[in-house]
Short mmCIF file of C-alpha atoms and ligand atoms in Angstrom, two decimals:
data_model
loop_
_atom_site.label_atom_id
_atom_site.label_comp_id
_atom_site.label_asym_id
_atom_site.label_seq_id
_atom_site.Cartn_x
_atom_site.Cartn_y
_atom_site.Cartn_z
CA UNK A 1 124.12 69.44 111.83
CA UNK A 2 126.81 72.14 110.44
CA UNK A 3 128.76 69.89 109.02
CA UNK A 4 125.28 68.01 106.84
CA UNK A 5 124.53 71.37 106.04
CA UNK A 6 128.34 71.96 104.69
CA UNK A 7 128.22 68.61 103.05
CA UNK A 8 125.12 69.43 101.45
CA UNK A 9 126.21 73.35 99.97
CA UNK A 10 129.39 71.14 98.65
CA UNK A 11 127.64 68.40 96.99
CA UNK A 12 126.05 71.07 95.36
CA UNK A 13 129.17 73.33 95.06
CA UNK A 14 130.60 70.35 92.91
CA UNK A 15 127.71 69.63 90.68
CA UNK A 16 127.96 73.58 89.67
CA UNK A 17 131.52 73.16 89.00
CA UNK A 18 130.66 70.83 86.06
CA UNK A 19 127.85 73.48 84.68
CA UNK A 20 129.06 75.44 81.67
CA UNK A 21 130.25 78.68 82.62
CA UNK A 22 131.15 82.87 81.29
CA UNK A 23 132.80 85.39 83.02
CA UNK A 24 130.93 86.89 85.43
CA UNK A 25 129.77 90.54 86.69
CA UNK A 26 131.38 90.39 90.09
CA UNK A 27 131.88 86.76 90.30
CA UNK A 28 134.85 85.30 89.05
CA UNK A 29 132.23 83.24 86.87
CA UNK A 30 128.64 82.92 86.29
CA UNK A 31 127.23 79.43 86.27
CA UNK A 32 124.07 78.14 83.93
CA UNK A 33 121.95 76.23 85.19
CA UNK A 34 118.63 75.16 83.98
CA UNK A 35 119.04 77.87 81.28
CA UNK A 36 120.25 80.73 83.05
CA UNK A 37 123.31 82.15 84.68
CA UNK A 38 124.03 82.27 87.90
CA UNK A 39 126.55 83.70 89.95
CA UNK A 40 128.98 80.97 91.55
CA UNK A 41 128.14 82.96 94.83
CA UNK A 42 124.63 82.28 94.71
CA UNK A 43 124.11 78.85 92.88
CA UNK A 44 124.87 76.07 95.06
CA UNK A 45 122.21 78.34 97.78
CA UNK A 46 119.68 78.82 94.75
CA UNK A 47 120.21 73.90 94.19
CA UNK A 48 119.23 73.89 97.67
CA UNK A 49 116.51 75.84 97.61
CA UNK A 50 115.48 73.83 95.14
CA UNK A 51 116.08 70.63 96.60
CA UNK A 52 112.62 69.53 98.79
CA UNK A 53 113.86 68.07 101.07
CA UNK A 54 115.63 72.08 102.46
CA UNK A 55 112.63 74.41 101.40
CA UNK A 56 109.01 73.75 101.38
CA UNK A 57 106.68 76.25 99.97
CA UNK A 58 103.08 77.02 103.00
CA UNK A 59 100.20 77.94 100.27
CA UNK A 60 100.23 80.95 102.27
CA UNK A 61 103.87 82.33 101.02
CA UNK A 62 104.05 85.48 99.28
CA UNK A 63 107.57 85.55 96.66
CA UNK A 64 108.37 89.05 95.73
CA UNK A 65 110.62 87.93 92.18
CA UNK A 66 113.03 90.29 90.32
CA UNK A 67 115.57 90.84 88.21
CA UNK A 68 118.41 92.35 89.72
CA UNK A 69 118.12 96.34 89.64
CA UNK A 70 114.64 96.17 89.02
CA UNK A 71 113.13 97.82 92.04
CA UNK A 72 113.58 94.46 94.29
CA UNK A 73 114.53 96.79 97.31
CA UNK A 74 111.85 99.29 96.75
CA UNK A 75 109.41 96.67 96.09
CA UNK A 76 110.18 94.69 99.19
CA UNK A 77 109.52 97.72 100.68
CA UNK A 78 106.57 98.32 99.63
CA UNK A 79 105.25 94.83 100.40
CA UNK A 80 106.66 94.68 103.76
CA UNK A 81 104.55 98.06 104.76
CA UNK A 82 101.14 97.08 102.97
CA UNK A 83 101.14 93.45 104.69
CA UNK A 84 101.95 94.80 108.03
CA UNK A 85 100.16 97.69 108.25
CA UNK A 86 97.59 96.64 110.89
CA UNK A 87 100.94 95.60 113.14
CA UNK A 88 103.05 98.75 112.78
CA UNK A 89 101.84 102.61 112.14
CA UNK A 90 103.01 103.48 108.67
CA UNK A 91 103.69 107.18 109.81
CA UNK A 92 105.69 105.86 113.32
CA UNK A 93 109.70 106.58 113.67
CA UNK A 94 109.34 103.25 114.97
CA UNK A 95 108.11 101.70 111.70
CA UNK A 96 110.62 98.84 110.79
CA UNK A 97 111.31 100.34 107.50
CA UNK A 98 112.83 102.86 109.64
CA UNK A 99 116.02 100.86 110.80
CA UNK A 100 115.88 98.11 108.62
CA UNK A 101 117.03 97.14 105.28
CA UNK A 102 114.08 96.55 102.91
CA UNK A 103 116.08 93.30 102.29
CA UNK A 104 115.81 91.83 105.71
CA UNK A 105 112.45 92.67 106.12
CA UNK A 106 112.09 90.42 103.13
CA UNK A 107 114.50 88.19 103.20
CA UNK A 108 116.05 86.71 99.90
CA UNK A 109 116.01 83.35 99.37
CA UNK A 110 119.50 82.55 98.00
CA UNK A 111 120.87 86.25 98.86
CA UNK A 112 120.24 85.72 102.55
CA UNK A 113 118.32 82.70 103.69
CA UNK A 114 120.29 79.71 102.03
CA UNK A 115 123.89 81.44 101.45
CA UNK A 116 127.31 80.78 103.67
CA UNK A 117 126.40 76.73 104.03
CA UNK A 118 123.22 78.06 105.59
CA UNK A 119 119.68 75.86 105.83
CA UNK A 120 117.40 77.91 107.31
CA UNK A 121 114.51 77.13 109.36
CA UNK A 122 111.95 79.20 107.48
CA UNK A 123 108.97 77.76 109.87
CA UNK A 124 110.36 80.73 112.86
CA UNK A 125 109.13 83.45 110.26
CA UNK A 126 105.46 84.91 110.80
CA UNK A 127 102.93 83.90 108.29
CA UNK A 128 102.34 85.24 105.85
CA UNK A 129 106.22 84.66 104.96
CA UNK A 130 107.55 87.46 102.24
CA UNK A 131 110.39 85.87 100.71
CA UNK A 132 112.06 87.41 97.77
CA UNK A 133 114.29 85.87 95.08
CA UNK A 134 115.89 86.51 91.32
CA UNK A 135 115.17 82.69 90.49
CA UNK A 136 113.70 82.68 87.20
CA UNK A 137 110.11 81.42 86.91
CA UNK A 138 111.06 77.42 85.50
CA UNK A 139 113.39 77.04 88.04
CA UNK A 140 111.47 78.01 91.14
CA UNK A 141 110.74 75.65 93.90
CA UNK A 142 108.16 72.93 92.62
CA UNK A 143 106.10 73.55 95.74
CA UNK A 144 106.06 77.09 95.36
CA UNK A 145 103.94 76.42 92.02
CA UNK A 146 101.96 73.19 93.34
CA UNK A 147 100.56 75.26 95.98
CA UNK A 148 99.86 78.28 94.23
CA UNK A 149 101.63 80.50 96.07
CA UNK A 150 101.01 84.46 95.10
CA UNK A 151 104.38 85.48 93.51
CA UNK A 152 104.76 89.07 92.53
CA UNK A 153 107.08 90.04 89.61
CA UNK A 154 108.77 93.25 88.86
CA UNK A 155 110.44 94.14 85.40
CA UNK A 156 111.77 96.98 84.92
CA UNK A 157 113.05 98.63 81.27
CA UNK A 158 116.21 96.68 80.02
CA UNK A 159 118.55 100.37 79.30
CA UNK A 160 118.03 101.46 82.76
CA UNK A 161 117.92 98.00 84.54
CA UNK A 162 121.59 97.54 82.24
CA UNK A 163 122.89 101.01 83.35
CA UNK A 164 122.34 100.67 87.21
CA UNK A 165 123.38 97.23 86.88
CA UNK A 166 126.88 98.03 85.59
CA UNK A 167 126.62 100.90 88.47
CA UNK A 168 126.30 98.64 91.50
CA UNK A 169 128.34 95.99 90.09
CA UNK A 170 130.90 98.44 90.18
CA UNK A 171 130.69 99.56 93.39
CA UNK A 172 130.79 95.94 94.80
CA UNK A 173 133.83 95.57 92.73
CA UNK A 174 135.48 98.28 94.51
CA UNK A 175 134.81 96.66 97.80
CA UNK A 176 136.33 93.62 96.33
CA UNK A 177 139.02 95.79 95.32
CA UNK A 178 138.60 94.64 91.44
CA UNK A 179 139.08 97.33 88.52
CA UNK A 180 135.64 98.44 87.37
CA UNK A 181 134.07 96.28 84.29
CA UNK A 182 133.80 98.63 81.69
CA UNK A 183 130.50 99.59 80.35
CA UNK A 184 130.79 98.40 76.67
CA UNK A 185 132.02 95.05 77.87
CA UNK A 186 129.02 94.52 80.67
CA UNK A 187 127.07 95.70 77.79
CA UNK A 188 128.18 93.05 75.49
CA UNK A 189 127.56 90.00 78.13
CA UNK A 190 124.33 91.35 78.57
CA UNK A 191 123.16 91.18 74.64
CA UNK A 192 124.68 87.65 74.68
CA UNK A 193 122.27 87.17 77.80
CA UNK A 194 125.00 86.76 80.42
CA UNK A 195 124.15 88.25 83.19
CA UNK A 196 122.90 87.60 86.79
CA UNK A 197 119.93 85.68 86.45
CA UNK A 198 119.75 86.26 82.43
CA UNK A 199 118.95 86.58 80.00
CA UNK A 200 116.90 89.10 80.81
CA UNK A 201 114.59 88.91 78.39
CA UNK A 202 113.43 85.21 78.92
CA UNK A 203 113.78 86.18 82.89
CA UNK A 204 110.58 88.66 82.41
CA UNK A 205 109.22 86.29 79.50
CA UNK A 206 108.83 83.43 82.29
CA UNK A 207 106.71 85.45 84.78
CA UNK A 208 104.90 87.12 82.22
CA UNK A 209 103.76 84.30 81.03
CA UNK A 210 103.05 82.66 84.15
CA UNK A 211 101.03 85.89 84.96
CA UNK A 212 98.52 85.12 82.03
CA UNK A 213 98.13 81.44 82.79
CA UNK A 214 97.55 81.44 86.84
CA UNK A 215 97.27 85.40 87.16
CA UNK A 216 95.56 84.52 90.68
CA UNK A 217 99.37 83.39 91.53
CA UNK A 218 101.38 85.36 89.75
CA UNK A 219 100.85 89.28 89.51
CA UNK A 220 103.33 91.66 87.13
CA UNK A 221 104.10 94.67 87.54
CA UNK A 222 106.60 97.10 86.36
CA UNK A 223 108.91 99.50 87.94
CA UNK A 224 107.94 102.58 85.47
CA UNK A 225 104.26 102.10 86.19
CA UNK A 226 104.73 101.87 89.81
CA UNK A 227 106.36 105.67 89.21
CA UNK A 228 103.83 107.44 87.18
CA UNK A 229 101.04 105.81 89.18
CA UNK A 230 102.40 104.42 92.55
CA UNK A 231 98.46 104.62 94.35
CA UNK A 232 97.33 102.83 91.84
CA UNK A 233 99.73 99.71 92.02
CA UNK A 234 100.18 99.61 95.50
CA UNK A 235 96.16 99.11 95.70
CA UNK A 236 96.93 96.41 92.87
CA UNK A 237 99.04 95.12 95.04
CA UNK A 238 97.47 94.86 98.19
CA UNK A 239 94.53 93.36 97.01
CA UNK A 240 96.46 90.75 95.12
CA UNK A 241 97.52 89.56 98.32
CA UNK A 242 94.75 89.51 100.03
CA UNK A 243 94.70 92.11 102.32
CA UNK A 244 93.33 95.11 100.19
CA UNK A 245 92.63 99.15 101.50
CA UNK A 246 89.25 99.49 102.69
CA UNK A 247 87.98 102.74 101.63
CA UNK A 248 88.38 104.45 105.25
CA UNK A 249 91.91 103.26 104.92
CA UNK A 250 92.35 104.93 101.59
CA UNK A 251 90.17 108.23 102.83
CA UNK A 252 92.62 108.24 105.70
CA UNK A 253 95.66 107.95 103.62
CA UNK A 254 97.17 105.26 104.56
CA UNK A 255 98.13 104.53 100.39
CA UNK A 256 100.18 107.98 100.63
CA UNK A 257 101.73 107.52 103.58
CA UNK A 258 103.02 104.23 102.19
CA UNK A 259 104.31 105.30 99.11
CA UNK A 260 105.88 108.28 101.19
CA UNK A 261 107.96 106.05 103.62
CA UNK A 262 109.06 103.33 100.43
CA UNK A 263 110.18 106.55 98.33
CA UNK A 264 113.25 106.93 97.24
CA UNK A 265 114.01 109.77 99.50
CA UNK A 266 112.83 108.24 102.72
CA UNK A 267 114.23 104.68 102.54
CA UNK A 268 117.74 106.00 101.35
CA UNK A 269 118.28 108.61 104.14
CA UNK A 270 116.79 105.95 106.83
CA UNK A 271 120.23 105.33 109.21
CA UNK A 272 120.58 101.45 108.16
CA UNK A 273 120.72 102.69 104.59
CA UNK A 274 123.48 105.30 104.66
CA UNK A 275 126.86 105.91 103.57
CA UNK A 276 129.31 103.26 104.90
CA UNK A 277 126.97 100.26 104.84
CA UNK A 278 126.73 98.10 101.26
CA UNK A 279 123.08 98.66 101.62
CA UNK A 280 123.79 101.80 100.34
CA UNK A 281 124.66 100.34 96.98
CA UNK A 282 120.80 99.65 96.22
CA UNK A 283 120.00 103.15 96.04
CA UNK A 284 121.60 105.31 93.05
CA UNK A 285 118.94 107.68 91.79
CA UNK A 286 115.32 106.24 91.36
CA UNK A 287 114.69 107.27 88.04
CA UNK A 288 113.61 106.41 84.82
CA UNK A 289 115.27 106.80 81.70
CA UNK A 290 118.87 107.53 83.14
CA UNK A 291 120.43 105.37 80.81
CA UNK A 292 119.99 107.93 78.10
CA UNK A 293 123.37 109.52 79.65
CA UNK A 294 125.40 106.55 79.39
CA UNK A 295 124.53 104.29 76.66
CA UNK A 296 125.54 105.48 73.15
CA UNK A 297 122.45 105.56 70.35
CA UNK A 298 124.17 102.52 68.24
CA UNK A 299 123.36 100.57 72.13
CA UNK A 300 120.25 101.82 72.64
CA UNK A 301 119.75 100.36 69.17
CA UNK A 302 120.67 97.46 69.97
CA UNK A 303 119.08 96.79 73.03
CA UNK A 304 115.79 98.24 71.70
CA UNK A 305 116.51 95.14 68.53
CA UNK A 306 117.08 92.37 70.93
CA UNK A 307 114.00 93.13 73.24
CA UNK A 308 111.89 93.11 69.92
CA UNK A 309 112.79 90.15 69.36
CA UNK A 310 113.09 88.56 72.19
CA UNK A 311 109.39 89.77 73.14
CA UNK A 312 107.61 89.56 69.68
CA UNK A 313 104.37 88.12 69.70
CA UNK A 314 104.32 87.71 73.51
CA UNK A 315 102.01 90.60 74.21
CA UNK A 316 104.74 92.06 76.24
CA UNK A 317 106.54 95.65 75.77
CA UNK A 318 109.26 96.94 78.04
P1 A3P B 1 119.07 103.18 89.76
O1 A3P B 1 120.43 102.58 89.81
O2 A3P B 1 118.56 103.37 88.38
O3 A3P B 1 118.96 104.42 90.58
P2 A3P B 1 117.21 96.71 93.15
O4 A3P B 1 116.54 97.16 94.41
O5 A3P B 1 116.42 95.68 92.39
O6 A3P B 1 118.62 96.33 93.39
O7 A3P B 1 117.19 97.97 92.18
C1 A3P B 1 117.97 99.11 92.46
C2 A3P B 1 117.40 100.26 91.67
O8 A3P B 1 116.19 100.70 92.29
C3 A3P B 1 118.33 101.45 91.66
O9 A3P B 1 118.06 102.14 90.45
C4 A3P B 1 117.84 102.22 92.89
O10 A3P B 1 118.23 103.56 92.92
C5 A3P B 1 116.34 102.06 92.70
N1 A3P B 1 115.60 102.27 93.96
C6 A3P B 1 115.93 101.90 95.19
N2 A3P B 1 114.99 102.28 96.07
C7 A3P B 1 114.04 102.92 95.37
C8 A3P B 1 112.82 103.55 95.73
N3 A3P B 1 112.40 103.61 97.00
N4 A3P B 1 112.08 104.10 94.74
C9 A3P B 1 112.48 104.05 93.47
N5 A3P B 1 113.64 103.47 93.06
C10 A3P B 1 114.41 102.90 94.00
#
């Protein structure tokens, strides 16, 4: 069975070979496919997801879908704590969140589950299954969308999604032992649109969209509402999936105590999150508007052009 499951990742492995390709961010290249570029780590995974015949949607699935750097670990999170809250005391040392990663508790479809020649048998995972990905919108699994799976989308401003970006790519660099991309070039393959999953811009324009057509199915959010007003969304959220607060459970505080153990500070200094584990990577500084301190004002500019653009007449702002 390994060696189908090889055969299959290289099938796959070859048709990406033949895609059109850029330098990449911490890949030697970045791949696109269906419109969007992919990092040769994660392409031939995000094919077989694809394929039918290696992932089928249950109408029950919940799809936590990101950008990278958007709040995908805080999110996850998040989601993790409201849909199991009836299973495991939110204010227990023995929570999960409390020794392990956000991103195992909801596992990424190409960044964990189908990666390393891997087909996973997603039927051992309890229902309902929280699966996260960065697959753009057109390009997720067609059963995903025939069944109407709930799919939650977080977007987050494109300055600081670009500056913490370029941070963690960095940092993953220097565990690869590469020299650092420098910030005006990442900022360059950006505008053009290629980056990880980009461009951006039609990334968030997918979902969006999506979320206006079937907004029973797909819910958007964004990372600097969740952080003026985290009750707020977190109610959103529950209730989007189907398990909302009742209002003992929000006299009780069981909102608080959520958005206590997902913050910033808690998840970071949990044990499976600190210093000497790459996990560490996914937490910086949890802020908004960072990016004023490393972008110059003829980039901010520039950015601010593009996503004008690039958004007009969509009803969208970021
Ligand atoms: P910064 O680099 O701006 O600090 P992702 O999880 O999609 O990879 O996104 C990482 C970004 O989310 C980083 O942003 C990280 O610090 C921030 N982040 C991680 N956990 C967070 C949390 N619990 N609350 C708010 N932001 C968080």
């Amino acid at each position: 069975q390994q060696k189908e499951e090889e055969n299959t990742y290289k099938r796959y492995e070859e048709t990406m070979s033949s895609l059109p390709r850029e330098k990449g961010w911490f890949t030697e290249h970045i791949y696109r496919h269906q419109g969007f570029w992919y990092p040769s780590y994660y392409l031939p995974g995000v094919m077989v997801v694809q394929d039918q015949n290696h992932f089928q949607a249950h109408a029950s699935d919940i799809l936590l879908a990101t950008s990278p750097k958007c709040g995908t670990t805080w999110f996850s999170a998040i989601v993790f704590a409201v849909v199991n809250r009836k299973l495991y005391t939110i204010s227990s040392q023995k929570h999960p969140l409390c020794t392990f990663s956000p991103h195992d508790l909801v596992p990424r479809l190409e960044h964990t589950l189908y990666i390393n020649n891997r087909i996973p048998d997603l039927d051992m995972l309890p229902s309902p299954r929280l699966l996260g990905t960065h697959i753009p919108y057109s390009s997720l699994p067609q059963s995903v969308l025939d069944l109407g799976c709930r799919v939650i989308y977080i977007c987050r401003n494109p300055k600081d999604t670009f500056v913490s970006m370029w941070h963690f790519i960095n940092k993953i660099r220097a565990a690869m032992s590469k020299s650092p991309l420098p910030l005006e070039e990442a900022f360059d393959m950006l505008c053009a649109g290629a980056s990880d999953f980009g461009p951006f811009w039609d990334h968030a324009l997918g979902y969006w969209r999506a979320s206006l057509h079937r907004p029973q199915c797909v819910l958007f959010l964004k990372y600097e509402e969740m952080k003026a007003d985290p009750a707020v969304h977190v109610e959103r959220l529950a209730k989007f999936m189907g398990c909302p607060f009742s209002s003992e459970e929000v006299k009780e505080g069981v909102v608080d105590d959520i958005i206590r153990l997902c913050s910033f500070e808690s998840l970071s200094s949990s044990e499976v999150n600190k210093p000497g584990s790459m996990l560490k990577f996914y937490f910086r500084q949890g802020k908004v508007g960072d990016s004023v301190n490393y972008l110059t004002s003829g980039m901010i500019e520039r950015l601010e052009q593009i996503t004008e653009n690039k958004l007009h007449g969509s009803g969208l702002t970021l």
